[in-house]
Amino acid sequence: EAQVTQNPRYLITVTGKKLTVTCSQNMNHEYMSWYRQDPGLGLRQIYYSMNVEVTDKGDVPEGYKVSRKEKRNFPLILESPSPNQTSLYFCASSLSYQGGHEQYFGPGTRLTVT
Amino acid sequence: GDSVTQMEGPVTLSEEAFLTINCTYTATGYPSLFWYVQYPGEGLQLLLKATKADDKGSNKGFEATYRKETTSFHLEKGSVQVSDSAVYFCALSNFNKFYFGSGTKLNVKP
């Protein structure tokens, strides 16, 4: 089954404790992206990757890191989480970075930073 | 920068009513436009898309037309069902990036 998986689905952590949210897709997609969803703000793009070893900042990259060492995986790293990073996070992938391609979304990771 | 603005919700309708959710955008160049739907506890799913001016996207009875002159991509459905209750997001892609509106929650009552 074609899908985007994220782990963990739920995470409660404390300020400053490094964490990684994994994302994996099995569709051989070139483009992958991370978003955060906050009430009243919709989804905002954190980072995206057009292919292996090619990543770039979205609209809200501060406090986050990513890497794309393999085509299928695109982990999101919070080196020193803070309470304002409490949010619902989505990973997504699409066939290409060229416009018009559908993005497939993972089920989401709800992160709480205390 | 690029942005998407969509009408505030929630929108509450009776079954079989006509639905319109307004969406306008600001973008340079020639963006692609999308409507995504999110059901409770799930990720977003593509509902429909349009990649150039005057294109009409359609799916499951929903339609939206890419209007460059008014920079709009309004979502319409002639007769909503209870199962259409969800949050709808308008989005655009341009120069490798994606921008989403704030979402409009639709409640359909039997």
PDB file of N, CA and C in Angstrom, chain B residues 14-101:
ATOM      1  N   SER B  14     -27.417  22.449   6.066  1.00  0.00           N
ATOM      2  CA  SER B  14     -28.278  21.273   6.090  1.00  0.00           C
ATOM      3  C   SER B  14     -27.951  20.389   4.893  1.00  0.00           C
ATOM      4  N   GLU B  15     -28.213  19.111   5.052  1.00  0.00           N
ATOM      5  CA  GLU B  15     -27.973  18.169   3.959  1.00  0.00           C
ATOM      6  C   GLU B  15     -28.701  18.635   2.702  1.00  0.00           C
ATOM      7  N   GLU B  16     -28.043  18.484   1.564  1.00  0.00           N
ATOM      8  CA  GLU B  16     -28.544  18.859   0.227  1.00  0.00           C
ATOM      9  C   GLU B  16     -28.439  20.360  -0.056  1.00  0.00           C
ATOM     10  N   ALA B  17     -27.907  21.135   0.857  1.00  0.00           N
ATOM     11  CA  ALA B  17     -27.698  22.560   0.590  1.00  0.00           C
ATOM     12  C   ALA B  17     -26.510  22.756  -0.342  1.00  0.00           C
ATOM     13  N   PHE B  18     -26.452  23.982  -0.925  1.00  0.00           N
ATOM     14  CA  PHE B  18     -25.355  24.355  -1.823  1.00  0.00           C
ATOM     15  C   PHE B  18     -24.192  24.898  -0.991  1.00  0.00           C
ATOM     16  N   LEU B  19     -22.994  24.491  -1.360  1.00  0.00           N
ATOM     17  CA  LEU B  19     -21.802  24.894  -0.621  1.00  0.00           C
ATOM     18  C   LEU B  19     -20.901  25.780  -1.470  1.00  0.00           C
ATOM     19  N   THR B  20     -20.444  26.867  -0.881  1.00  0.00           N
ATOM     20  CA  THR B  20     -19.351  27.652  -1.444  1.00  0.00           C
ATOM     21  C   THR B  20     -18.369  27.966  -0.327  1.00  0.00           C
ATOM     22  N   ILE B  21     -17.099  27.701  -0.556  1.00  0.00           N
ATOM     23  CA  ILE B  21     -16.040  28.133   0.346  1.00  0.00           C
ATOM     24  C   ILE B  21     -15.085  28.988  -0.477  1.00  0.00           C
ATOM     25  N   ASN B  22     -14.965  30.244  -0.073  1.00  0.00           N
ATOM     26  CA  ASN B  22     -14.160  31.181  -0.851  1.00  0.00           C
ATOM     27  C   ASN B  22     -12.673  31.036  -0.557  1.00  0.00           C
ATOM     28  N   CYS B  23     -11.882  31.185  -1.611  1.00  0.00           N
ATOM     29  CA  CYS B  23     -10.425  31.134  -1.492  1.00  0.00           C
ATOM     30  C   CYS B  23      -9.828  32.130  -2.474  1.00  0.00           C
ATOM     31  N   THR B  24      -8.959  32.995  -1.980  1.00  0.00           N
ATOM     32  CA  THR B  24      -8.205  33.894  -2.852  1.00  0.00           C
ATOM     33  C   THR B  24      -6.722  33.731  -2.558  1.00  0.00           C
ATOM     34  N   TYR B  25      -5.898  34.094  -3.506  1.00  0.00           N
ATOM     35  CA  TYR B  25      -4.474  33.880  -3.326  1.00  0.00           C
ATOM     36  C   TYR B  25      -3.674  35.082  -3.800  1.00  0.00           C
ATOM     37  N   THR B  26      -2.455  35.150  -3.308  1.00  0.00           N
ATOM     38  CA  THR B  26      -1.465  36.117  -3.776  1.00  0.00           C
ATOM     39  C   THR B  26      -0.231  35.327  -4.164  1.00  0.00           C
ATOM     40  N   ALA B  27       0.223  35.506  -5.389  1.00  0.00           N
ATOM     41  CA  ALA B  27       1.395  34.746  -5.840  1.00  0.00           C
ATOM     42  C   ALA B  27       2.011  35.411  -7.047  1.00  0.00           C
ATOM     43  N   THR B  28       3.321  35.270  -7.169  1.00  0.00           N
ATOM     44  CA  THR B  28       4.000  35.677  -8.393  1.00  0.00           C
ATOM     45  C   THR B  28       4.013  34.490  -9.343  1.00  0.00           C
ATOM     46  N   GLY B  29       4.163  34.768 -10.609  1.00  0.00           N
ATOM     47  CA  GLY B  29       4.272  33.679 -11.574  1.00  0.00           C
ATOM     48  C   GLY B  29       2.967  32.930 -11.778  1.00  0.00           C
ATOM     49  N   TYR B  30       3.099  31.598 -11.926  1.00  0.00           N
ATOM     50  CA  TYR B  30       1.953  30.765 -12.314  1.00  0.00           C
ATOM     51  C   TYR B  30       1.811  29.590 -11.352  1.00  0.00           C
ATOM     52  N   PRO B  31       1.190  29.847 -10.216  1.00  0.00           N
ATOM     53  CA  PRO B  31       1.075  28.764  -9.220  1.00  0.00           C
ATOM     54  C   PRO B  31       0.076  27.701  -9.652  1.00  0.00           C
ATOM     55  N   SER B  32       0.177  26.524  -9.053  1.00  0.00           N
ATOM     56  CA  SER B  32      -0.867  25.509  -9.125  1.00  0.00           C
ATOM     57  C   SER B  32      -1.728  25.657  -7.881  1.00  0.00           C
ATOM     58  N   LEU B  33      -3.007  25.349  -8.004  1.00  0.00           N
ATOM     59  CA  LEU B  33      -3.946  25.534  -6.904  1.00  0.00           C
ATOM     60  C   LEU B  33      -4.600  24.210  -6.534  1.00  0.00           C
ATOM     61  N   PHE B  34      -4.875  24.049  -5.258  1.00  0.00           N
ATOM     62  CA  PHE B  34      -5.386  22.786  -4.736  1.00  0.00           C
ATOM     63  C   PHE B  34      -6.472  23.036  -3.681  1.00  0.00           C
ATOM     64  N   TRP B  35      -7.354  22.056  -3.540  1.00  0.00           N
ATOM     65  CA  TRP B  35      -8.192  21.929  -2.361  1.00  0.00           C
ATOM     66  C   TRP B  35      -7.895  20.580  -1.727  1.00  0.00           C
ATOM     67  N   TYR B  36      -7.583  20.618  -0.417  1.00  0.00           N
ATOM     68  CA  TYR B  36      -7.368  19.412   0.363  1.00  0.00           C
ATOM     69  C   TYR B  36      -8.477  19.312   1.410  1.00  0.00           C
ATOM     70  N   VAL B  37      -8.777  18.081   1.831  1.00  0.00           N
ATOM     71  CA  VAL B  37      -9.778  17.852   2.861  1.00  0.00           C
ATOM     72  C   VAL B  37      -9.136  17.051   3.992  1.00  0.00           C
ATOM     73  N   GLN B  38      -9.515  17.407   5.210  1.00  0.00           N
ATOM     74  CA  GLN B  38      -8.987  16.708   6.388  1.00  0.00           C
ATOM     75  C   GLN B  38     -10.145  16.224   7.241  1.00  0.00           C
ATOM     76  N   TYR B  39     -10.241  14.911   7.407  1.00  0.00           N
ATOM     77  CA  TYR B  39     -11.231  14.319   8.295  1.00  0.00           C
ATOM     78  C   TYR B  39     -10.625  14.191   9.691  1.00  0.00           C
ATOM     79  N   PRO B  40     -11.456  14.160  10.714  1.00  0.00           N
ATOM     80  CA  PRO B  40     -10.940  14.146  12.086  1.00  0.00           C
ATOM     81  C   PRO B  40      -9.899  13.061  12.318  1.00  0.00           C
ATOM     82  N   GLY B  41      -8.764  13.474  12.903  1.00  0.00           N
ATOM     83  CA  GLY B  41      -7.726  12.528  13.264  1.00  0.00           C
ATOM     84  C   GLY B  41      -6.890  12.006  12.109  1.00  0.00           C
ATOM     85  N   GLU B  42      -7.066  12.604  10.929  1.00  0.00           N
ATOM     86  CA  GLU B  42      -6.337  12.099   9.759  1.00  0.00           C
ATOM     87  C   GLU B  42      -5.479  13.197   9.131  1.00  0.00           C
ATOM     88  N   GLY B  43      -4.610  12.772   8.217  1.00  0.00           N
ATOM     89  CA  GLY B  43      -3.850  13.723   7.425  1.00  0.00           C
ATOM     90  C   GLY B  43      -4.714  14.289   6.302  1.00  0.00           C
ATOM     91  N   LEU B  44      -4.125  15.198   5.554  1.00  0.00           N
ATOM     92  CA  LEU B  44      -4.866  15.821   4.462  1.00  0.00           C
ATOM     93  C   LEU B  44      -4.905  14.904   3.240  1.00  0.00           C
ATOM     94  N   GLN B  45      -6.017  15.009   2.493  1.00  0.00           N
ATOM     95  CA  GLN B  45      -6.151  14.264   1.239  1.00  0.00           C
ATOM     96  C   GLN B  45      -6.479  15.259   0.136  1.00  0.00           C
ATOM     97  N   LEU B  46      -5.899  15.045  -1.034  1.00  0.00           N
ATOM     98  CA  LEU B  46      -6.221  15.914  -2.157  1.00  0.00           C
ATOM     99  C   LEU B  46      -7.675  15.730  -2.571  1.00  0.00           C
ATOM    100  N   LEU B  47      -8.387  16.842  -2.714  1.00  0.00           N
ATOM    101  CA  LEU B  47      -9.763  16.799  -3.195  1.00  0.00           C
ATOM    102  C   LEU B  47      -9.796  17.111  -4.698  1.00  0.00           C
ATOM    103  N   LEU B  48      -9.146  18.198  -5.094  1.00  0.00           N
ATOM    104  CA  LEU B  48      -9.061  18.544  -6.506  1.00  0.00           C
ATOM    105  C   LEU B  48      -7.939  19.549  -6.718  1.00  0.00           C
ATOM    106  N   LYS B  49      -7.578  19.744  -7.991  1.00  0.00           N
ATOM    107  CA  LYS B  49      -6.494  20.669  -8.284  1.00  0.00           C
ATOM    108  C   LYS B  49      -6.698  21.314  -9.660  1.00  0.00           C
ATOM    109  N   ALA B  50      -5.984  22.414  -9.891  1.00  0.00           N
ATOM    110  CA  ALA B  50      -5.954  23.063 -11.200  1.00  0.00           C
ATOM    111  C   ALA B  50      -4.572  23.664 -11.393  1.00  0.00           C
ATOM    112  N   THR B  51      -3.999  23.478 -12.541  1.00  0.00           N
ATOM    113  CA  THR B  51      -2.613  23.875 -12.733  1.00  0.00           C
ATOM    114  C   THR B  51      -2.425  25.106 -13.608  1.00  0.00           C
ATOM    115  N   LYS B  52      -3.491  25.581 -14.252  1.00  0.00           N
ATOM    116  CA  LYS B  52      -3.354  26.808 -15.030  1.00  0.00           C
ATOM    117  C   LYS B  52      -4.677  27.553 -15.074  1.00  0.00           C
ATOM    118  N   ALA B  53      -4.592  28.815 -15.476  1.00  0.00           N
ATOM    119  CA  ALA B  53      -5.766  29.692 -15.491  1.00  0.00           C
ATOM    120  C   ALA B  53      -6.891  29.074 -16.315  1.00  0.00           C
ATOM    121  N   ASP B  54      -8.122  29.210 -15.791  1.00  0.00           N
ATOM    122  CA  ASP B  54      -9.369  28.745 -16.396  1.00  0.00           C
ATOM    123  C   ASP B  54      -9.566  27.236 -16.297  1.00  0.00           C
ATOM    124  N   ASP B  55      -8.601  26.515 -15.750  1.00  0.00           N
ATOM    125  CA  ASP B  55      -8.798  25.082 -15.504  1.00  0.00           C
ATOM    126  C   ASP B  55      -9.870  24.897 -14.437  1.00  0.00           C
ATOM    127  N   LYS B  56     -10.681  23.867 -14.580  1.00  0.00           N
ATOM    128  CA  LYS B  56     -11.647  23.507 -13.545  1.00  0.00           C
ATOM    129  C   LYS B  56     -11.247  22.158 -12.986  1.00  0.00           C
ATOM    130  N   GLY B  57     -11.044  22.104 -11.668  1.00  0.00           N
ATOM    131  CA  GLY B  57     -10.822  20.835 -10.999  1.00  0.00           C
ATOM    132  C   GLY B  57     -12.144  20.327 -10.460  1.00  0.00           C
ATOM    133  N   SER B  58     -12.324  18.995 -10.477  1.00  0.00           N
ATOM    134  CA  SER B  58     -13.568  18.437  -9.963  1.00  0.00           C
ATOM    135  C   SER B  58     -13.320  17.045  -9.413  1.00  0.00           C
ATOM    136  N   ASN B  59     -14.098  16.700  -8.390  1.00  0.00           N
ATOM    137  CA  ASN B  59     -13.968  15.379  -7.770  1.00  0.00           C
ATOM    138  C   ASN B  59     -15.110  15.212  -6.779  1.00  0.00           C
ATOM    139  N   LYS B  60     -15.773  14.088  -6.785  1.00  0.00           N
ATOM    140  CA  LYS B  60     -16.821  13.740  -5.812  1.00  0.00           C
ATOM    141  C   LYS B  60     -17.900  14.811  -5.730  1.00  0.00           C
ATOM    142  N   GLY B  61     -18.198  15.476  -6.822  1.00  0.00           N
ATOM    143  CA  GLY B  61     -19.229  16.499  -6.839  1.00  0.00           C
ATOM    144  C   GLY B  61     -18.738  17.885  -6.482  1.00  0.00           C
ATOM    145  N   PHE B  62     -17.504  18.000  -6.034  1.00  0.00           N
ATOM    146  CA  PHE B  62     -16.905  19.304  -5.735  1.00  0.00           C
ATOM    147  C   PHE B  62     -16.246  19.866  -6.997  1.00  0.00           C
ATOM    148  N   GLU B  63     -16.288  21.190  -7.120  1.00  0.00           N
ATOM    149  CA  GLU B  63     -15.659  21.852  -8.262  1.00  0.00           C
ATOM    150  C   GLU B  63     -14.986  23.136  -7.818  1.00  0.00           C
ATOM    151  N   ALA B  64     -13.939  23.524  -8.545  1.00  0.00           N
ATOM    152  CA  ALA B  64     -13.314  24.829  -8.335  1.00  0.00           C
ATOM    153  C   ALA B  64     -12.643  25.241  -9.634  1.00  0.00           C
ATOM    154  N   THR B  65     -12.749  26.527  -9.966  1.00  0.00           N
ATOM    155  CA  THR B  65     -12.169  27.042 -11.208  1.00  0.00           C
ATOM    156  C   THR B  65     -11.071  28.039 -10.897  1.00  0.00           C
ATOM    157  N   TYR B  66      -9.939  27.870 -11.525  1.00  0.00           N
ATOM    158  CA  TYR B  66      -8.770  28.730 -11.361  1.00  0.00           C
ATOM    159  C   TYR B  66      -9.021  30.043 -12.111  1.00  0.00           C
ATOM    160  N   ARG B  67      -9.260  31.116 -11.372  1.00  0.00           N
ATOM    161  CA  ARG B  67      -9.553  32.428 -11.963  1.00  0.00           C
ATOM    162  C   ARG B  67      -8.369  33.353 -11.714  1.00  0.00           C
ATOM    163  N   LYS B  68      -7.589  33.551 -12.752  1.00  0.00           N
ATOM    164  CA  LYS B  68      -6.404  34.390 -12.576  1.00  0.00           C
ATOM    165  C   LYS B  68      -6.786  35.865 -12.446  1.00  0.00           C
ATOM    166  N   GLU B  69      -7.849  36.260 -13.134  1.00  0.00           N
ATOM    167  CA  GLU B  69      -8.220  37.681 -13.120  1.00  0.00           C
ATOM    168  C   GLU B  69      -8.690  38.138 -11.752  1.00  0.00           C
ATOM    169  N   THR B  70      -9.281  37.211 -10.986  1.00  0.00           N
ATOM    170  CA  THR B  70      -9.740  37.561  -9.635  1.00  0.00           C
ATOM    171  C   THR B  70      -8.881  36.876  -8.572  1.00  0.00           C
ATOM    172  N   THR B  71      -7.825  36.202  -8.958  1.00  0.00           N
ATOM    173  CA  THR B  71      -6.943  35.415  -8.076  1.00  0.00           C
ATOM    174  C   THR B  71      -7.762  34.605  -7.083  1.00  0.00           C
ATOM    175  N   SER B  72      -8.689  33.812  -7.609  1.00  0.00           N
ATOM    176  CA  SER B  72      -9.579  33.046  -6.749  1.00  0.00           C
ATOM    177  C   SER B  72      -9.658  31.593  -7.180  1.00  0.00           C
ATOM    178  N   PHE B  73     -10.080  30.753  -6.248  1.00  0.00           N
ATOM    179  CA  PHE B  73     -10.230  29.315  -6.503  1.00  0.00           C
ATOM    180  C   PHE B  73     -11.306  28.808  -5.532  1.00  0.00           C
ATOM    181  N   HIS B  74     -12.520  29.279  -5.716  1.00  0.00           N
ATOM    182  CA  HIS B  74     -13.608  28.981  -4.784  1.00  0.00           C
ATOM    183  C   HIS B  74     -14.105  27.549  -4.951  1.00  0.00           C
ATOM    184  N   LEU B  75     -14.361  26.891  -3.833  1.00  0.00           N
ATOM    185  CA  LEU B  75     -14.844  25.510  -3.834  1.00  0.00           C
ATOM    186  C   LEU B  75     -16.366  25.504  -3.789  1.00  0.00           C
ATOM    187  N   GLU B  76     -16.992  24.676  -4.635  1.00  0.00           N
ATOM    188  CA  GLU B  76     -18.449  24.596  -4.681  1.00  0.00           C
ATOM    189  C   GLU B  76     -18.902  23.145  -4.751  1.00  0.00           C
ATOM    190  N   LYS B  77     -20.080  22.913  -4.175  1.00  0.00           N
ATOM    191  CA  LYS B  77     -20.739  21.617  -4.337  1.00  0.00           C
ATOM    192  C   LYS B  77     -22.228  21.866  -4.326  1.00  0.00           C
ATOM    193  N   GLY B  78     -22.931  21.240  -5.241  1.00  0.00           N
ATOM    194  CA  GLY B  78     -24.341  21.518  -5.425  1.00  0.00           C
ATOM    195  C   GLY B  78     -25.225  20.980  -4.315  1.00  0.00           C
ATOM    196  N   SER B  79     -24.831  19.864  -3.694  1.00  0.00           N
ATOM    197  CA  SER B  79     -25.694  19.236  -2.701  1.00  0.00           C
ATOM    198  C   SER B  79     -24.806  18.482  -1.706  1.00  0.00           C
ATOM    199  N   VAL B  80     -24.626  19.065  -0.539  1.00  0.00           N
ATOM    200  CA  VAL B  80     -23.703  18.456   0.427  1.00  0.00           C
ATOM    201  C   VAL B  80     -24.377  17.322   1.186  1.00  0.00           C
ATOM    202  N   GLN B  81     -23.541  16.413   1.672  1.00  0.00           N
ATOM    203  CA  GLN B  81     -23.990  15.286   2.471  1.00  0.00           C
ATOM    204  C   GLN B  81     -23.339  15.348   3.851  1.00  0.00           C
ATOM    205  N   VAL B  82     -23.931  14.628   4.787  1.00  0.00           N
ATOM    206  CA  VAL B  82     -23.362  14.597   6.137  1.00  0.00           C
ATOM    207  C   VAL B  82     -21.908  14.133   6.090  1.00  0.00           C
ATOM    208  N   SER B  83     -21.608  13.219   5.192  1.00  0.00           N
ATOM    209  CA  SER B  83     -20.252  12.671   5.078  1.00  0.00           C
ATOM    210  C   SER B  83     -19.239  13.692   4.556  1.00  0.00           C
ATOM    211  N   ASP B  84     -19.689  14.851   4.094  1.00  0.00           N
ATOM    212  CA  ASP B  84     -18.775  15.911   3.648  1.00  0.00           C
ATOM    213  C   ASP B  84     -18.252  16.745   4.814  1.00  0.00           C
ATOM    214  N   SER B  85     -18.759  16.512   5.996  1.00  0.00           N
ATOM    215  CA  SER B  85     -18.294  17.248   7.175  1.00  0.00           C
ATOM    216  C   SER B  85     -16.804  16.990   7.379  1.00  0.00           C
ATOM    217  N   ALA B  86     -16.030  18.054   7.376  1.00  0.00           N
ATOM    218  CA  ALA B  86     -14.562  17.943   7.445  1.00  0.00           C
ATOM    219  C   ALA B  86     -13.999  19.362   7.463  1.00  0.00           C
ATOM    220  N   VAL B  87     -12.678  19.453   7.476  1.00  0.00           N
ATOM    221  CA  VAL B  87     -12.006  20.744   7.322  1.00  0.00           C
ATOM    222  C   VAL B  87     -11.407  20.804   5.923  1.00  0.00           C
ATOM    223  N   TYR B  88     -11.650  21.907   5.225  1.00  0.00           N
ATOM    224  CA  TYR B  88     -11.196  22.075   3.845  1.00  0.00           C
ATOM    225  C   TYR B  88     -10.113  23.143   3.792  1.00  0.00           C
ATOM    226  N   PHE B  89      -9.027  22.804   3.098  1.00  0.00           N
ATOM    227  CA  PHE B  89      -7.892  23.717   2.971  1.00  0.00           C
ATOM    228  C   PHE B  89      -7.648  24.058   1.512  1.00  0.00           C
ATOM    229  N   CYS B  90      -7.547  25.333   1.241  1.00  0.00           N
ATOM    230  CA  CYS B  90      -7.102  25.807  -0.064  1.00  0.00           C
ATOM    231  C   CYS B  90      -5.586  25.943  -0.016  1.00  0.00           C
ATOM    232  N   ALA B  91      -4.894  25.620  -1.102  1.00  0.00           N
ATOM    233  CA  ALA B  91      -3.428  25.655  -1.096  1.00  0.00           C
ATOM    234  C   ALA B  91      -2.904  26.019  -2.474  1.00  0.00           C
ATOM    235  N   LEU B  92      -1.693  26.533  -2.491  1.00  0.00           N
ATOM    236  CA  LEU B  92      -1.029  26.781  -3.765  1.00  0.00           C
ATOM    237  C   LEU B  92       0.403  26.275  -3.703  1.00  0.00           C
ATOM    238  N   SER B  93       0.934  25.904  -4.845  1.00  0.00           N
ATOM    239  CA  SER B  93       2.350  25.562  -4.942  1.00  0.00           C
ATOM    240  C   SER B  93       2.991  26.475  -5.972  1.00  0.00           C
ATOM    241  N   ASN B  94       4.186  26.964  -5.618  1.00  0.00           N
ATOM    242  CA  ASN B  94       4.867  27.919  -6.479  1.00  0.00           C
ATOM    243  C   ASN B  94       6.352  27.878  -6.165  1.00  0.00           C
ATOM    244  N   PHE B  95       7.185  27.743  -7.160  1.00  0.00           N
ATOM    245  CA  PHE B  95       8.634  27.732  -6.950  1.00  0.00           C
ATOM    246  C   PHE B  95       9.049  26.798  -5.820  1.00  0.00           C
ATOM    247  N   ASN B  96       8.608  25.569  -5.898  1.00  0.00           N
ATOM    248  CA  ASN B  96       9.001  24.489  -4.974  1.00  0.00           C
ATOM    249  C   ASN B  96       8.359  24.557  -3.595  1.00  0.00           C
ATOM    250  N   LYS B  97       7.617  25.604  -3.284  1.00  0.00           N
ATOM    251  CA  LYS B  97       7.026  25.728  -1.951  1.00  0.00           C
ATOM    252  C   LYS B  97       5.508  25.576  -2.015  1.00  0.00           C
ATOM    253  N   PHE B  98       4.939  25.236  -0.853  1.00  0.00           N
ATOM    254  CA  PHE B  98       3.496  25.115  -0.728  1.00  0.00           C
ATOM    255  C   PHE B  98       3.002  26.088   0.339  1.00  0.00           C
ATOM    256  N   TYR B  99       1.827  26.656   0.089  1.00  0.00           N
ATOM    257  CA  TYR B  99       1.200  27.583   1.021  1.00  0.00           C
ATOM    258  C   TYR B  99      -0.247  27.157   1.201  1.00  0.00           C
ATOM    259  N   PHE B 100      -0.674  27.110   2.463  1.00  0.00           N
ATOM    260  CA  PHE B 100      -2.030  26.675   2.786  1.00  0.00           C
ATOM    261  C   PHE B 100      -2.819  27.811   3.435  1.00  0.00           C
ATOM    262  N   GLY B 101      -4.106  27.798   3.197  1.00  0.00           N
ATOM    263  CA  GLY B 101      -4.992  28.678   3.936  1.00  0.00           C
ATOM    264  C   GLY B 101      -5.210  28.132   5.342  1.00  0.00           C
TER     265      GLY B 101
END
